[in-house]
Short mmCIF file of N, CA and C in Angstrom, two decimals:
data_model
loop_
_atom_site.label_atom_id
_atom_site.label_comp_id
_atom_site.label_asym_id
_atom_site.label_seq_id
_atom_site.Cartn_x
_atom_site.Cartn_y
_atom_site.Cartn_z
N UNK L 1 12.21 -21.13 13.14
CA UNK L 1 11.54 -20.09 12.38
C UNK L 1 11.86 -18.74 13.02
N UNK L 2 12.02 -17.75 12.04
CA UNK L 2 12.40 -16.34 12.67
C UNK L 2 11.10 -15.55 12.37
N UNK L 3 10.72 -14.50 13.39
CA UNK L 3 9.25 -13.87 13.39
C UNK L 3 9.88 -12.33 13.96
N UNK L 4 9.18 -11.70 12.88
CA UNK L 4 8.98 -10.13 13.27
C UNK L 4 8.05 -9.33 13.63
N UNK L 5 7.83 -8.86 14.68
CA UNK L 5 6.69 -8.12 15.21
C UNK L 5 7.30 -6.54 14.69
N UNK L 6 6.42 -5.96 14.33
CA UNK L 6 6.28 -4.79 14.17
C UNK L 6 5.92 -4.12 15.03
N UNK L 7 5.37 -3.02 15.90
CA UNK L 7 4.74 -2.37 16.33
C UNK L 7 4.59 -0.88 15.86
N UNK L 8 3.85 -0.33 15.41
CA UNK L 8 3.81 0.85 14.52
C UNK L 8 3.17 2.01 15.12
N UNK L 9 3.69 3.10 16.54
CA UNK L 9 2.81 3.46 16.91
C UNK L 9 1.76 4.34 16.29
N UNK L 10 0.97 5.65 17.08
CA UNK L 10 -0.11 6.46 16.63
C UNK L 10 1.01 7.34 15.29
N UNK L 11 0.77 6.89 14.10
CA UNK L 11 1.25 8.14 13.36
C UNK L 11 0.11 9.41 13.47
N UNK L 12 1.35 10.35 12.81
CA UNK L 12 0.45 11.52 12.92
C UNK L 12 -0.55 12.28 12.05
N UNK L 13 -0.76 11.28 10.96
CA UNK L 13 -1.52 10.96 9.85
C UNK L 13 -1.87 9.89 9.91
N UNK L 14 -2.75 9.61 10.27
CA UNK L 14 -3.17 7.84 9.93
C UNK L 14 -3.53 7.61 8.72
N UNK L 15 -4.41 7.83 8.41
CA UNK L 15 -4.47 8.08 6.37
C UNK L 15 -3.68 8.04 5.84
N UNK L 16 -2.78 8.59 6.02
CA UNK L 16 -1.27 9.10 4.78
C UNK L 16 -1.00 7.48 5.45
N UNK L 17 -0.68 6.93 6.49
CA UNK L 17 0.28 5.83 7.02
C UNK L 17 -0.45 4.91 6.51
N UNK L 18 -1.64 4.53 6.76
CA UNK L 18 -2.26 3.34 6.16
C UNK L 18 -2.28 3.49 4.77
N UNK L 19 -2.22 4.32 3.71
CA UNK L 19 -2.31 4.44 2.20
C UNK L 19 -0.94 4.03 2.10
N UNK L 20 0.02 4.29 2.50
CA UNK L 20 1.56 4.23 1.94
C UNK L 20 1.84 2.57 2.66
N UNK L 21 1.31 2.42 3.83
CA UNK L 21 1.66 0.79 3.96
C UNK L 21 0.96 -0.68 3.17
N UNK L 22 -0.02 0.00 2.99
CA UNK L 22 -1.27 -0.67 1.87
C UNK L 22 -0.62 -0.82 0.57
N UNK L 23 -0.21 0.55 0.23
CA UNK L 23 -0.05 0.09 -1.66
C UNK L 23 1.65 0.49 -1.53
N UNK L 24 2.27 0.91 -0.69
CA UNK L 24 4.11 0.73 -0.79
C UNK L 24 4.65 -0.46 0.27
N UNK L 25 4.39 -0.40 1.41
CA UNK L 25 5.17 -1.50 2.20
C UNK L 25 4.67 -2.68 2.09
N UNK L 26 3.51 -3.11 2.11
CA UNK L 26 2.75 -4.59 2.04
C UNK L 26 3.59 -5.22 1.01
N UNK L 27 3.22 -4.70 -0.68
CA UNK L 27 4.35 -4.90 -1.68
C UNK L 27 5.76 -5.45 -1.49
N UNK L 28 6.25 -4.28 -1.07
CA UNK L 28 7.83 -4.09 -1.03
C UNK L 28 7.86 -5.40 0.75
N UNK L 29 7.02 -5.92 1.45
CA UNK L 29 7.27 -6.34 2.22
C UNK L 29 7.05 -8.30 1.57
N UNK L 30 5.96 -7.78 0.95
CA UNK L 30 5.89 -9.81 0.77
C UNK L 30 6.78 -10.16 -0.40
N UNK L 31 7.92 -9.49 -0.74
CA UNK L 31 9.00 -9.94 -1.49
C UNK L 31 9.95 -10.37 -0.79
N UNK L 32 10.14 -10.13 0.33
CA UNK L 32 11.11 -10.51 1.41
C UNK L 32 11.91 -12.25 1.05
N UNK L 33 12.82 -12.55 0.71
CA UNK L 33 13.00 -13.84 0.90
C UNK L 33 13.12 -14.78 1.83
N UNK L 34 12.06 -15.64 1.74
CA UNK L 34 11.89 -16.56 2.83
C UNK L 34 10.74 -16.60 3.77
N UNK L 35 9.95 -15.02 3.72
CA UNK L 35 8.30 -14.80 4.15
C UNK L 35 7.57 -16.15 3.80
N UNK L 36 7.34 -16.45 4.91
CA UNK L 36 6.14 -17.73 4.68
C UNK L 36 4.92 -17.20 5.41
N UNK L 37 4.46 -15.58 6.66
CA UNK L 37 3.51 -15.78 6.60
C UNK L 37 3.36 -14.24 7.21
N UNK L 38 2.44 -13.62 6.84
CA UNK L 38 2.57 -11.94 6.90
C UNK L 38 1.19 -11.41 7.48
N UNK L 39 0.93 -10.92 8.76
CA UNK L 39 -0.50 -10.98 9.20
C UNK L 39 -0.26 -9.30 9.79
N UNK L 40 -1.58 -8.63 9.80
CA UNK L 40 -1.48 -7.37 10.48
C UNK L 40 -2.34 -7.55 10.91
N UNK L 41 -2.63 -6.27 11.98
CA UNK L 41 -3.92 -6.31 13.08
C UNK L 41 -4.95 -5.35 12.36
N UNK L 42 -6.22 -5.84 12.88
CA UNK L 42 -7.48 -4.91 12.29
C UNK L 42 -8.20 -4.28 13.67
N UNK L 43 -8.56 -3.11 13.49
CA UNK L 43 -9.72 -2.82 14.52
C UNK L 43 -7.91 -1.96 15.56
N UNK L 44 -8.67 -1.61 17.07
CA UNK L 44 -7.83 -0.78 17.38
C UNK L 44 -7.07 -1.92 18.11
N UNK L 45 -5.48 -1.03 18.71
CA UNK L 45 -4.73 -1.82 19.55
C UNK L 45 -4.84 -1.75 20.63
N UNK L 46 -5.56 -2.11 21.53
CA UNK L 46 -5.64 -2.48 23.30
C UNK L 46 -4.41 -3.05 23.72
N UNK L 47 -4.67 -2.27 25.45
CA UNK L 47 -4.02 -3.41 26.39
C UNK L 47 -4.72 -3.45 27.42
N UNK L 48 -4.64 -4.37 28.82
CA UNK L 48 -5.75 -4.43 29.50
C UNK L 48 -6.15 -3.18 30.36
N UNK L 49 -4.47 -2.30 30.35
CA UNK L 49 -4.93 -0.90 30.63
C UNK L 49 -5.51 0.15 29.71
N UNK L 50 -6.42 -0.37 28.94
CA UNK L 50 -7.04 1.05 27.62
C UNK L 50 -5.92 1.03 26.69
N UNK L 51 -6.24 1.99 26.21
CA UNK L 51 -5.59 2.62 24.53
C UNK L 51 -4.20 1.91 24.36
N UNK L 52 -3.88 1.71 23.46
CA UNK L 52 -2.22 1.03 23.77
C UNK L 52 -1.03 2.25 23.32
N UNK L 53 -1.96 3.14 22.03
CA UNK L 53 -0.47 3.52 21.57
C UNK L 53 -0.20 3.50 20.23
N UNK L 54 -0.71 2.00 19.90
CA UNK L 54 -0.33 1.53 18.67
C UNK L 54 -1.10 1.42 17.87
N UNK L 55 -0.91 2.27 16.70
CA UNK L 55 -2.11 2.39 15.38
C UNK L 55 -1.99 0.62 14.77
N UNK L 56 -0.87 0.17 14.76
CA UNK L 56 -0.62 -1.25 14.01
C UNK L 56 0.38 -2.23 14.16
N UNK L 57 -0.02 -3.26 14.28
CA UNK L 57 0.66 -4.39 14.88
C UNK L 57 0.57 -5.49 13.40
N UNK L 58 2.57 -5.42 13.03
CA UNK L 58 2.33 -6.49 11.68
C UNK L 58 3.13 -7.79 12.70
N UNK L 59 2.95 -9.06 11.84
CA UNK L 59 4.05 -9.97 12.13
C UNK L 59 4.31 -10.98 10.77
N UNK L 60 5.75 -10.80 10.97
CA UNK L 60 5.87 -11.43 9.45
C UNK L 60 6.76 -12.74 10.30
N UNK L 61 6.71 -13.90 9.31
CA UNK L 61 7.24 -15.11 9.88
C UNK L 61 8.37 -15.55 8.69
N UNK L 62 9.44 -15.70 8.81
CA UNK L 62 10.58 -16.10 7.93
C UNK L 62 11.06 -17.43 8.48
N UNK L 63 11.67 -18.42 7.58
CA UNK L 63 12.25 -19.58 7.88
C UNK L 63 13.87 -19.03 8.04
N UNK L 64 14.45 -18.31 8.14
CA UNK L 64 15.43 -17.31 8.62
C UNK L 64 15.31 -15.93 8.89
N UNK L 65 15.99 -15.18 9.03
CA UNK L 65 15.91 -14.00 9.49
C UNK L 65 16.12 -13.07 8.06
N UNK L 66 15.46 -12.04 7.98
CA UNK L 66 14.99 -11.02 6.58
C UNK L 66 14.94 -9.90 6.94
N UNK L 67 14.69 -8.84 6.01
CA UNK L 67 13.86 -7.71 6.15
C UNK L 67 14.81 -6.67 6.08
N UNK L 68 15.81 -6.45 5.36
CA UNK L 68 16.38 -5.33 5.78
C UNK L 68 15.67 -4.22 4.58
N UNK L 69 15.43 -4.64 3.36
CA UNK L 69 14.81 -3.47 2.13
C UNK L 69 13.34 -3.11 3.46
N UNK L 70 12.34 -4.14 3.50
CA UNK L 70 11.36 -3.24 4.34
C UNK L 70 11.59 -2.43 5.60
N UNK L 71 12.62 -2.62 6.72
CA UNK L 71 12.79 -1.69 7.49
C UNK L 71 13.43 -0.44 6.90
N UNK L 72 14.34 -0.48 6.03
CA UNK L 72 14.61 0.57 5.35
C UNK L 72 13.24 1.51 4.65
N UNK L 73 11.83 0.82 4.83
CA UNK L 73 10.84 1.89 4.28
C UNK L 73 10.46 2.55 5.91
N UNK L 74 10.60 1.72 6.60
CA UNK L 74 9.62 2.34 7.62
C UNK L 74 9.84 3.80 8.22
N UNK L 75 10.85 4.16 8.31
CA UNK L 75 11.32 5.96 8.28
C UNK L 75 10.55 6.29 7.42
N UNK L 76 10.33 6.30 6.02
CA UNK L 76 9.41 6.86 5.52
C UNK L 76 7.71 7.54 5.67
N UNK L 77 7.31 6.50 6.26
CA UNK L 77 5.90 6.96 6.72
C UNK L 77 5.64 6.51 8.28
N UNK L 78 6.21 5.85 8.94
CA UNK L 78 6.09 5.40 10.42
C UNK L 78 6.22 6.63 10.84
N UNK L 79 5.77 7.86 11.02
CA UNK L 79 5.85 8.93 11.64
C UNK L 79 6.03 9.34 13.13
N UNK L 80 5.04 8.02 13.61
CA UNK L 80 4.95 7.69 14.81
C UNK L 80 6.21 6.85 15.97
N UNK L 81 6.31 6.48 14.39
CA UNK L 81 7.71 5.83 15.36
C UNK L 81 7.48 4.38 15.03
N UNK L 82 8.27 3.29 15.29
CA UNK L 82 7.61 2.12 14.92
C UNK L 82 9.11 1.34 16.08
N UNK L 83 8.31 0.14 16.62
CA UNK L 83 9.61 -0.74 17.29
C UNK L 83 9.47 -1.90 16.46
N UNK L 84 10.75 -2.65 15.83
CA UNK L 84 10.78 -3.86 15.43
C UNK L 84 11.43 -4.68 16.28
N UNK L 85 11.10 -5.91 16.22
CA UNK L 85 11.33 -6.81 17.46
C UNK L 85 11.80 -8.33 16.69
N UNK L 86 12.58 -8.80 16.60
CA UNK L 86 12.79 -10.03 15.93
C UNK L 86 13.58 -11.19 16.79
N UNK L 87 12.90 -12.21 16.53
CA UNK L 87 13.33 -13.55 17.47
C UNK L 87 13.01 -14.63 16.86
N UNK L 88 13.91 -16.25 16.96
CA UNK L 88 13.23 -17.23 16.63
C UNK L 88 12.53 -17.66 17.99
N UNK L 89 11.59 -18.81 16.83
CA UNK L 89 10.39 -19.59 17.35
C UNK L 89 10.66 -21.05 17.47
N UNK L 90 9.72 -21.64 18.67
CA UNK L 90 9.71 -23.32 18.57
C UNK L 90 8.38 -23.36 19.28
N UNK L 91 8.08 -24.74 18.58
CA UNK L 91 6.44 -25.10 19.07
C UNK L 91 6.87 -25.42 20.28
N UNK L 92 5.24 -25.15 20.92
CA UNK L 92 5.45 -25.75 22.19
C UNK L 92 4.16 -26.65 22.65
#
C-alpha cells in the first residue's frame, strides 16, 4: 500500500485555507484513483516540544502511488507551505 502524508504548515489565512481545502481539494482529492482511505487531523498540531507549525496534517492511503492533479492544487492555497511525503506500507 502507498500512503501520503501531507503536512500543511501555518498558512497565512487559515480561513481562506480551510474554505478552499474543504469545498476545492477534499473534492478534487477523493477522485484520486486508487484512494482507499483519506483522514485529516482535527484540533491543533503538537509535538512534545509545544506548537508544531502545522495548521494540518492529511493522509491519504492508495493501493499504488497517486496524486499528481491534487498536488498540483496545493500551490494554490498552501500559503504556508506544505511538505508531501510518500512511501509504501506493510503490516507489522
Amino acid at each position: 500500500m502507498a500512503e501520503l502524508v501531507v503536512l500543511y504548515k501555518t498558512p497565512k489565512d487559515a480561513a481562506a485555507f480551510d474554505k478552499h481545502y474543504a469545498e476545492t481539494h477534499i473534492p478534487l482529492a477523493k477522485k484520486l484513483p486508487g484512494l482507499k482511505k483519506y483522514a485529516v487531523s482535527t484540533g491543533a498540531v503538537g509535538s512534545p516540544a509545544g506548537p508544531s507549525g502545522v495548521h494540518l496534517v492529511a493522509i491519504l492511503s492508495f493501493d499504488s502511488e497517486a496524486g499528481k492533479a491534487a498536488a498540483g492544487d496545493v500551490p494554490k492555497f498552501a500559503s504556508g507551505g506544505a511538505d508531501l511525503l510518500i512511501f509504501d506500507t506493510k503490516e507489522v
